[in-house]
């Protein structure tokens, strides 16, 4: 999810950059141009709104992915510690059985 969030964020940022710096607006004729394509001013506003939503969505997805990864690493650490404790108890139990049989 972290990688998908990064991709969505990049797409949104590219859209915002194009709408801010790649657009030329002709106020006299009420038209706009993005990448040499004539668009209505409302389309330019919609383009910016969608790009902004993509940026926000990408940031949210990255946050959720990082949080999920952090929880997974924390759980894995806890399971590793429990496994090490179990191995230690099992080793002590075997040593105790060998010392009882050897007497």
XYZ file of C-alpha atoms in Angstrom:
103
model
C 0.000 0.000 0.000
C 2.952 2.248 0.647
C 4.164 1.900 -2.939
C 0.689 2.444 -4.387
C 0.335 5.571 -2.248
C 3.638 6.852 -3.585
C 2.506 6.289 -7.189
C -0.816 8.074 -6.569
C 1.029 10.931 -4.870
C 3.409 11.347 -7.806
C 0.520 11.349 -10.307
C -1.277 13.990 -8.247
C 1.817 16.171 -7.960
C 2.400 15.948 -11.719
C -1.218 16.981 -12.292
C -0.878 19.947 -9.934
C 2.387 21.067 -11.505
C 0.831 20.884 -14.964
C -2.259 22.777 -13.864
C -0.269 25.536 -12.157
C 2.752 25.937 -14.406
C 1.768 24.170 -17.638
C -1.517 25.960 -18.129
C -2.007 29.228 -19.910
C -5.227 31.105 -19.391
C -6.716 33.572 -21.854
C -9.032 35.750 -19.753
C -10.261 37.695 -22.756
C -11.684 34.648 -24.544
C -12.338 32.656 -21.340
C -10.285 29.660 -22.379
C -7.387 27.727 -20.959
C -4.701 25.563 -22.439
C -2.877 22.610 -20.865
C -0.099 20.943 -22.835
C -1.279 22.622 -26.048
C -4.850 21.351 -25.588
C -7.685 23.842 -25.297
C -9.879 23.203 -22.266
C -12.659 25.069 -20.566
C -11.757 26.920 -17.363
C -14.067 24.605 -15.435
C -12.067 21.648 -16.717
C -8.896 23.270 -15.445
C -10.488 23.710 -12.019
C -11.654 20.097 -12.077
C -8.150 18.988 -13.108
C -6.680 20.813 -10.100
C -9.308 19.430 -7.724
C -8.742 15.850 -8.875
C -4.980 16.303 -8.647
C -5.331 17.647 -5.109
C -7.494 14.678 -4.146
C -4.878 12.334 -5.602
C -2.160 13.997 -3.517
C -4.226 13.751 -0.332
C -5.232 10.157 -1.128
C -1.633 9.214 -1.857
C -0.450 10.675 1.439
C -3.225 8.842 3.301
C -2.349 5.544 1.595
C 1.331 5.987 2.425
C 0.456 6.690 6.061
C -1.801 3.634 6.254
C 0.818 1.429 4.609
C 3.562 2.624 6.934
C 1.337 2.064 9.963
C 0.466 -1.447 8.800
C 4.148 -2.245 8.218
C 5.072 -0.913 11.642
C 2.431 -3.132 13.299
C 3.644 -6.141 11.334
C 7.271 -5.549 12.360
C 6.236 -5.085 15.997
C 4.253 -8.341 15.953
C 7.136 -10.188 14.273
C 9.534 -8.913 16.941
C 7.179 -10.098 19.676
C 6.828 -13.528 18.064
C 10.599 -13.825 17.702
C 11.089 -13.019 21.386
C 8.465 -15.598 22.398
C 10.063 -18.190 20.131
C 13.481 -17.539 21.680
C 12.005 -17.936 25.169
C 10.312 -21.175 24.152
C 13.561 -22.502 22.690
C 15.374 -21.615 25.927
C 12.756 -23.393 28.072
C 12.882 -26.439 25.786
C 16.685 -26.545 26.041
C 16.567 -26.309 29.838
C 13.940 -29.056 29.969
C 16.091 -31.379 27.824
C 19.131 -30.691 30.003
C 17.032 -31.514 33.066
C 15.850 -34.805 31.520
C 19.445 -35.786 30.592
C 20.718 -35.062 34.092
C 17.834 -37.101 35.627
C 18.530 -40.092 33.322
C 22.275 -39.959 33.897
C 22.023 -40.219 37.720
